[in-house]
PDB file of C-alpha atoms in Angstrom:
ATOM      1  CA  UNK A  12       9.147  46.321  39.289  1.00  0.00           C
ATOM      2  CA  UNK A  13      10.204  44.751  42.567  1.00  0.00           C
ATOM      3  CA  UNK A  14      13.463  44.758  44.460  1.00  0.00           C
ATOM      4  CA  UNK A  15      14.821  41.510  45.776  1.00  0.00           C
ATOM      5  CA  UNK A  16      18.148  41.555  47.613  1.00  0.00           C
ATOM      6  CA  UNK A  17      19.410  44.489  45.669  1.00  0.00           C
ATOM      7  CA  UNK A  18      18.323  43.138  42.293  1.00  0.00           C
ATOM      8  CA  UNK A  19      15.662  44.622  40.148  1.00  0.00           C
ATOM      9  CA  UNK A  20      13.113  42.070  39.022  1.00  0.00           C
ATOM     10  CA  UNK A  21      10.758  42.904  36.198  1.00  0.00           C
ATOM     11  CA  UNK A  22       7.426  41.126  35.957  1.00  0.00           C
ATOM     12  CA  UNK A  23       5.932  40.693  32.504  1.00  0.00           C
ATOM     13  CA  UNK A  24       2.454  39.501  31.828  1.00  0.00           C
ATOM     14  CA  UNK A  25       2.269  36.298  29.750  1.00  0.00           C
ATOM     15  CA  UNK A  26       1.054  38.097  26.629  1.00  0.00           C
ATOM     16  CA  UNK A  27       4.341  40.046  26.507  1.00  0.00           C
ATOM     17  CA  UNK A  28       6.546  36.962  26.732  1.00  0.00           C
ATOM     18  CA  UNK A  29       8.259  35.937  23.543  1.00  0.00           C
ATOM     19  CA  UNK A  30       6.996  32.590  22.325  1.00  0.00           C
ATOM     20  CA  UNK A  31       9.843  30.517  20.959  1.00  0.00           C
ATOM     21  CA  UNK A  32       8.492  28.040  18.436  1.00  0.00           C
ATOM     22  CA  UNK A  33       9.214  24.370  18.903  1.00  0.00           C
ATOM     23  CA  UNK A  34      11.964  23.174  16.586  1.00  0.00           C
ATOM     24  CA  UNK A  35      10.436  21.455  13.573  1.00  0.00           C
ATOM     25  CA  UNK A  36      10.906  17.738  13.449  1.00  0.00           C
ATOM     26  CA  UNK A  37      12.508  16.691  10.167  1.00  0.00           C
ATOM     27  CA  UNK A  38      10.287  14.880   7.704  1.00  0.00           C
ATOM     28  CA  UNK A  39      10.642  11.082   7.684  1.00  0.00           C
ATOM     29  CA  UNK A  40      11.053  11.215   3.903  1.00  0.00           C
ATOM     30  CA  UNK A  41      12.946  13.297   1.383  1.00  0.00           C
ATOM     31  CA  UNK A  42      10.298  15.548  -0.131  1.00  0.00           C
ATOM     32  CA  UNK A  43      12.665  17.109  -2.659  1.00  0.00           C
ATOM     33  CA  UNK A  44      13.685  13.674  -3.943  1.00  0.00           C
ATOM     34  CA  UNK A  45      10.030  12.654  -4.166  1.00  0.00           C
ATOM     35  CA  UNK A  46       9.162  15.763  -6.170  1.00  0.00           C
ATOM     36  CA  UNK A  47      12.123  15.060  -8.464  1.00  0.00           C
ATOM     37  CA  UNK A  48      10.956  11.451  -8.972  1.00  0.00           C
ATOM     38  CA  UNK A  49       7.561  12.833  -9.974  1.00  0.00           C
ATOM     39  CA  UNK A  50       9.255  15.324 -12.348  1.00  0.00           C
ATOM     40  CA  UNK A  51       7.571  18.142 -10.441  1.00  0.00           C
ATOM     41  CA  UNK A  52       4.141  16.895 -11.548  1.00  0.00           C
ATOM     42  CA  UNK A  53       1.770  17.837  -8.694  1.00  0.00           C
ATOM     43  CA  UNK A  54      -0.961  15.474  -9.901  1.00  0.00           C
ATOM     44  CA  UNK A  55       1.447  12.541  -9.981  1.00  0.00           C
ATOM     45  CA  UNK A  56       2.796  13.468  -6.552  1.00  0.00           C
ATOM     46  CA  UNK A  57      -0.763  13.536  -5.206  1.00  0.00           C
ATOM     47  CA  UNK A  58      -1.456  10.141  -6.786  1.00  0.00           C
ATOM     48  CA  UNK A  59       1.730   8.547  -5.404  1.00  0.00           C
ATOM     49  CA  UNK A  60       0.961   9.778  -1.892  1.00  0.00           C
ATOM     50  CA  UNK A  61      -2.639   8.597  -2.221  1.00  0.00           C
ATOM     51  CA  UNK A  62      -1.572   5.126  -3.337  1.00  0.00           C
ATOM     52  CA  UNK A  63       0.752   4.747  -0.382  1.00  0.00           C
ATOM     53  CA  UNK A  64      -1.797   6.022   2.121  1.00  0.00           C
ATOM     54  CA  UNK A  65      -4.473   3.752   0.666  1.00  0.00           C
ATOM     55  CA  UNK A  66      -2.311   0.648   0.936  1.00  0.00           C
ATOM     56  CA  UNK A  67       0.016   1.020   3.904  1.00  0.00           C
ATOM     57  CA  UNK A  68      -2.480  -0.126   6.568  1.00  0.00           C
ATOM     58  CA  UNK A  69      -3.134  -3.371   4.696  1.00  0.00           C
ATOM     59  CA  UNK A  70       0.605  -3.909   4.342  1.00  0.00           C
ATOM     60  CA  UNK A  71       1.082  -3.208   8.039  1.00  0.00           C
ATOM     61  CA  UNK A  72      -1.583  -5.761   9.012  1.00  0.00           C
ATOM     62  CA  UNK A  73      -0.049  -8.333   6.653  1.00  0.00           C
ATOM     63  CA  UNK A  74       3.425  -7.680   8.087  1.00  0.00           C
ATOM     64  CA  UNK A  75       2.261  -8.177  11.672  1.00  0.00           C
ATOM     65  CA  UNK A  76       0.172 -11.208  10.722  1.00  0.00           C
ATOM     66  CA  UNK A  77       3.127 -12.891   9.020  1.00  0.00           C
ATOM     67  CA  UNK A  78       5.219 -12.382  12.144  1.00  0.00           C
ATOM     68  CA  UNK A  79       2.446 -13.616  14.442  1.00  0.00           C
ATOM     69  CA  UNK A  80       1.963 -16.724  12.277  1.00  0.00           C
ATOM     70  CA  UNK A  81       5.714 -17.339  12.058  1.00  0.00           C
ATOM     71  CA  UNK A  82       5.451 -17.318   8.255  1.00  0.00           C
ATOM     72  CA  UNK A  83       8.984 -16.299   7.397  1.00  0.00           C
ATOM     73  CA  UNK A  84       8.447 -16.483   3.627  1.00  0.00           C
ATOM     74  CA  UNK A  85       5.405 -14.207   3.814  1.00  0.00           C
ATOM     75  CA  UNK A  86       7.263 -11.893   6.212  1.00  0.00           C
ATOM     76  CA  UNK A  87      10.119 -11.586   3.725  1.00  0.00           C
ATOM     77  CA  UNK A  88       7.736 -11.012   0.823  1.00  0.00           C
ATOM     78  CA  UNK A  89       5.670  -8.276   2.485  1.00  0.00           C
ATOM     79  CA  UNK A  90       8.790  -6.615   3.898  1.00  0.00           C
ATOM     80  CA  UNK A  91      10.332  -6.541   0.436  1.00  0.00           C
ATOM     81  CA  UNK A  92       7.156  -4.985  -0.956  1.00  0.00           C
ATOM     82  CA  UNK A  93       7.058  -2.373   1.801  1.00  0.00           C
ATOM     83  CA  UNK A  94      10.732  -1.600   1.246  1.00  0.00           C
ATOM     84  CA  UNK A  95       9.982  -0.857  -2.399  1.00  0.00           C
ATOM     85  CA  UNK A  96       7.162   1.508  -1.420  1.00  0.00           C
ATOM     86  CA  UNK A  97       9.105   3.436   1.194  1.00  0.00           C
ATOM     87  CA  UNK A  98      12.208   3.570  -0.987  1.00  0.00           C
ATOM     88  CA  UNK A  99      10.259   5.659  -3.467  1.00  0.00           C
ATOM     89  CA  UNK A 100       9.793   8.233  -0.680  1.00  0.00           C
ATOM     90  CA  UNK A 101      13.460   7.969   0.389  1.00  0.00           C
ATOM     91  CA  UNK A 102      12.218   7.151   3.895  1.00  0.00           C
ATOM     92  CA  UNK A 103      15.557   6.133   5.409  1.00  0.00           C
ATOM     93  CA  UNK A 104      14.264   4.848   8.760  1.00  0.00           C
ATOM     94  CA  UNK A 105      11.656   2.600   7.151  1.00  0.00           C
ATOM     95  CA  UNK A 106      14.095   1.333   4.513  1.00  0.00           C
ATOM     96  CA  UNK A 107      16.689   0.463   7.162  1.00  0.00           C
ATOM     97  CA  UNK A 108      14.115  -1.404   9.267  1.00  0.00           C
ATOM     98  CA  UNK A 109      12.909  -3.331   6.207  1.00  0.00           C
ATOM     99  CA  UNK A 110      16.470  -4.272   5.288  1.00  0.00           C
ATOM    100  CA  UNK A 111      17.041  -5.592   8.807  1.00  0.00           C
ATOM    101  CA  UNK A 112      13.901  -7.738   8.637  1.00  0.00           C
ATOM    102  CA  UNK A 113      14.915  -9.090   5.233  1.00  0.00           C
ATOM    103  CA  UNK A 114      18.348 -10.013   6.602  1.00  0.00           C
ATOM    104  CA  UNK A 115      16.755 -11.838   9.545  1.00  0.00           C
ATOM    105  CA  UNK A 116      14.422 -13.708   7.192  1.00  0.00           C
ATOM    106  CA  UNK A 117      17.312 -14.790   4.966  1.00  0.00           C
ATOM    107  CA  UNK A 118      19.084 -16.157   8.060  1.00  0.00           C
ATOM    108  CA  UNK A 119      15.894 -17.872   9.235  1.00  0.00           C
ATOM    109  CA  UNK A 120      15.983 -15.769  12.410  1.00  0.00           C
ATOM    110  CA  UNK A 121      12.321 -15.059  13.092  1.00  0.00           C
ATOM    111  CA  UNK A 122      12.875 -13.904  16.715  1.00  0.00           C
ATOM    112  CA  UNK A 123      15.543 -11.508  15.452  1.00  0.00           C
ATOM    113  CA  UNK A 124      12.991  -9.916  13.131  1.00  0.00           C
ATOM    114  CA  UNK A 125      10.662  -8.914  15.979  1.00  0.00           C
ATOM    115  CA  UNK A 126      12.401  -5.602  16.817  1.00  0.00           C
ATOM    116  CA  UNK A 127      12.645  -4.787  13.122  1.00  0.00           C
ATOM    117  CA  UNK A 128       8.919  -5.328  12.624  1.00  0.00           C
ATOM    118  CA  UNK A 129       8.193  -2.995  15.540  1.00  0.00           C
ATOM    119  CA  UNK A 130      10.582  -0.389  14.097  1.00  0.00           C
ATOM    120  CA  UNK A 131       9.141  -0.726  10.602  1.00  0.00           C
ATOM    121  CA  UNK A 132       5.592  -0.444  11.946  1.00  0.00           C
ATOM    122  CA  UNK A 133       6.491   2.767  13.781  1.00  0.00           C
ATOM    123  CA  UNK A 134       8.324   4.137  10.744  1.00  0.00           C
ATOM    124  CA  UNK A 135       5.329   3.410   8.497  1.00  0.00           C
ATOM    125  CA  UNK A 136       2.963   5.149  10.897  1.00  0.00           C
ATOM    126  CA  UNK A 137       5.293   8.152  11.073  1.00  0.00           C
ATOM    127  CA  UNK A 138       5.643   8.291   7.292  1.00  0.00           C
ATOM    128  CA  UNK A 139       1.887   8.030   6.762  1.00  0.00           C
ATOM    129  CA  UNK A 140       1.221  10.803   9.293  1.00  0.00           C
ATOM    130  CA  UNK A 141       3.734  13.085   7.573  1.00  0.00           C
ATOM    131  CA  UNK A 142       2.343  12.313   4.118  1.00  0.00           C
ATOM    132  CA  UNK A 143      -1.209  13.064   5.275  1.00  0.00           C
ATOM    133  CA  UNK A 144      -0.005  16.572   6.177  1.00  0.00           C
ATOM    134  CA  UNK A 145       1.900  17.057   2.937  1.00  0.00           C
ATOM    135  CA  UNK A 146       0.355  19.854   0.854  1.00  0.00           C
ATOM    136  CA  UNK A 147       0.230  17.482  -2.118  1.00  0.00           C
ATOM    137  CA  UNK A 148      -2.015  15.059  -0.212  1.00  0.00           C
ATOM    138  CA  UNK A 149      -4.848  17.598  -0.006  1.00  0.00           C
TER     139      UNK A 149
END
């Protein structure tokens, strides 16, 4: 204990300090909805997660390739396919990004789709990372 200008200051070693846990980041998908879609079947849940994780990188490469090659029809097609996949997980961020890309493709606005592709790519990476840590993925 030390005195500093009339105040009492207590010094605590680090091991006595209370560690406040970091707030948990919400999942990028609705796990309860996913479990309900799988009727609570753990094996099916494991299979659904495995299918997504096995395919998402190929879809991501195809998405970016279609944008790079200015192939608006292919961009729409792969985006629509991705939207179907992420919709099953109720992954709102990824679904919204996919919908934006689809809208740009329907308008023929390839430059307008660029931010959406970046957002969808990030959302897919985030979803895949979260699914890899899901207990059902083990």
